[in-house]
Amino acid sequence: MVNTIKIEKFTGKNSFNLWCIKMQALLKEQGIWAPLSEQLSKIGKPMLELQEEKTHSLILLSLSDKVLYEVCKELTVVRLSHKLKKLFIMKSISH
């Protein structure tokens, strides 16, 4: 049986912190959390590259068009994550 888990796309209006928690859980469930974790040295380079691509794609697909447009030039998971945090953690704090 295939277990399909969906989370609401991050729009910039919903809670960024809750979206991050849900994305982390989803990436861990999919077995592709490693590119954003401390476990980078524990997996081989080919596996890491595959996980990087999957993780990057899944995060992009979990963003609304407006947010995606703001971060689409970030080509690595780490840079994408930093850009999202830079854009939306400050907005969350100000609200």
CSV table of C-alpha atoms in Angstrom, one decimal:
chain,number,residue,atom,x,y,z
A,1,MET,CA,0.0,0.0,0.0
A,2,VAL,CA,1.3,3.4,-0.9
A,3,ASN,CA,1.0,6.1,1.8
A,4,THR,CA,0.5,9.5,0.2
A,5,ILE,CA,1.1,12.4,2.6
A,6,LYS,CA,0.3,15.9,1.5
A,7,ILE,CA,0.9,19.2,3.2
A,8,GLU,CA,-0.6,22.5,2.4
A,9,LYS,CA,1.6,24.6,0.1
A,10,PHE,CA,3.4,27.5,1.8
A,11,THR,CA,1.9,30.7,0.5
A,12,GLY,CA,3.6,33.3,2.6
A,13,LYS,CA,0.4,33.9,4.5
A,14,ASN,CA,0.2,30.6,6.4
A,15,SER,CA,2.7,29.9,9.3
A,16,PHE,CA,6.2,29.4,8.0
A,17,ASN,CA,7.3,27.6,11.2
A,18,LEU,CA,4.5,25.1,11.0
A,19,TRP,CA,5.2,24.5,7.3
A,20,CYS,CA,8.9,23.9,8.2
A,21,ILE,CA,7.9,21.3,10.8
A,22,LYS,CA,5.6,19.5,8.3
A,23,MET,CA,8.2,19.6,5.5
A,24,GLN,CA,10.9,18.2,7.9
A,25,ALA,CA,8.5,15.3,8.8
A,26,LEU,CA,7.6,14.7,5.2
A,27,LEU,CA,11.3,14.7,4.1
A,28,LYS,CA,12.2,12.3,6.9
A,29,GLU,CA,9.3,10.0,6.0
A,30,GLN,CA,10.4,10.0,2.4
A,31,GLY,CA,14.0,9.2,3.5
A,32,ILE,CA,15.5,12.3,1.9
A,33,TRP,CA,16.2,14.5,4.9
A,34,ALA,CA,20.0,14.0,4.8
A,35,PRO,CA,20.8,17.0,2.6
A,36,LEU,CA,19.5,19.3,5.3
A,37,SER,CA,20.8,17.3,8.3
A,38,GLU,CA,24.1,16.6,10.1
A,39,GLN,CA,24.2,13.1,8.5
A,40,LEU,CA,25.9,14.1,5.3
A,41,SER,CA,29.1,12.1,5.9
A,42,LYS,CA,27.2,8.9,6.6
A,43,ILE,CA,25.9,8.4,3.0
A,44,GLY,CA,27.8,8.1,-0.3
A,45,LYS,CA,28.1,10.9,-2.8
A,46,PRO,CA,25.8,9.4,-5.5
A,47,MET,CA,23.1,8.8,-2.9
A,48,LEU,CA,23.5,12.3,-1.5
A,49,GLU,CA,23.1,13.8,-5.0
A,50,LEU,CA,19.9,11.8,-5.6
A,51,GLN,CA,18.5,12.9,-2.3
A,52,GLU,CA,19.5,16.5,-2.9
A,53,GLU,CA,17.5,16.5,-6.2
A,54,LYS,CA,14.5,14.8,-4.6
A,55,THR,CA,14.6,17.1,-1.6
A,56,HIS,CA,14.9,20.2,-3.7
A,57,SER,CA,12.1,19.2,-6.0
A,58,LEU,CA,9.8,18.3,-3.1
A,59,ILE,CA,10.3,21.6,-1.4
A,60,LEU,CA,9.7,23.5,-4.6
A,61,LEU,CA,6.5,21.6,-5.2
A,62,SER,CA,5.4,22.5,-1.7
A,63,LEU,CA,5.4,26.2,-2.4
A,64,SER,CA,2.7,28.4,-3.8
A,65,ASP,CA,3.5,30.0,-7.2
A,66,LYS,CA,4.2,33.4,-5.6
A,67,VAL,CA,6.7,32.0,-3.1
A,68,LEU,CA,8.2,29.7,-5.7
A,69,TYR,CA,8.9,32.7,-7.9
A,70,GLU,CA,10.8,34.3,-5.1
A,71,VAL,CA,13.2,31.4,-4.5
A,72,CYS,CA,13.4,29.5,-7.8
A,73,LYS,CA,16.9,30.7,-8.6
A,74,GLU,CA,18.3,28.8,-5.5
A,75,LEU,CA,19.7,25.5,-7.0
A,76,THR,CA,20.7,23.7,-3.8
A,77,VAL,CA,18.6,22.6,-0.9
A,78,VAL,CA,20.7,24.5,1.6
A,79,ARG,CA,20.5,27.7,-0.4
A,80,LEU,CA,16.8,27.3,-0.9
A,81,SER,CA,16.3,26.7,2.8
A,82,HIS,CA,18.3,29.7,3.7
A,83,LYS,CA,16.4,31.9,1.2
A,84,LEU,CA,13.1,30.8,2.6
A,85,LYS,CA,14.2,31.4,6.1
A,86,LYS,CA,15.5,34.8,5.2
A,87,LEU,CA,12.3,35.8,3.5
A,88,PHE,CA,9.8,34.4,5.9
A,89,ILE,CA,11.2,34.0,9.4
A,90,MET,CA,11.5,37.8,9.7
A,91,LYS,CA,7.9,38.2,8.4
A,92,SER,CA,6.7,35.7,11.0
A,93,ILE,CA,8.5,37.5,13.8
A,94,SER,CA,7.0,40.9,12.7
A,95,HIS,CA,3.5,39.4,12.8
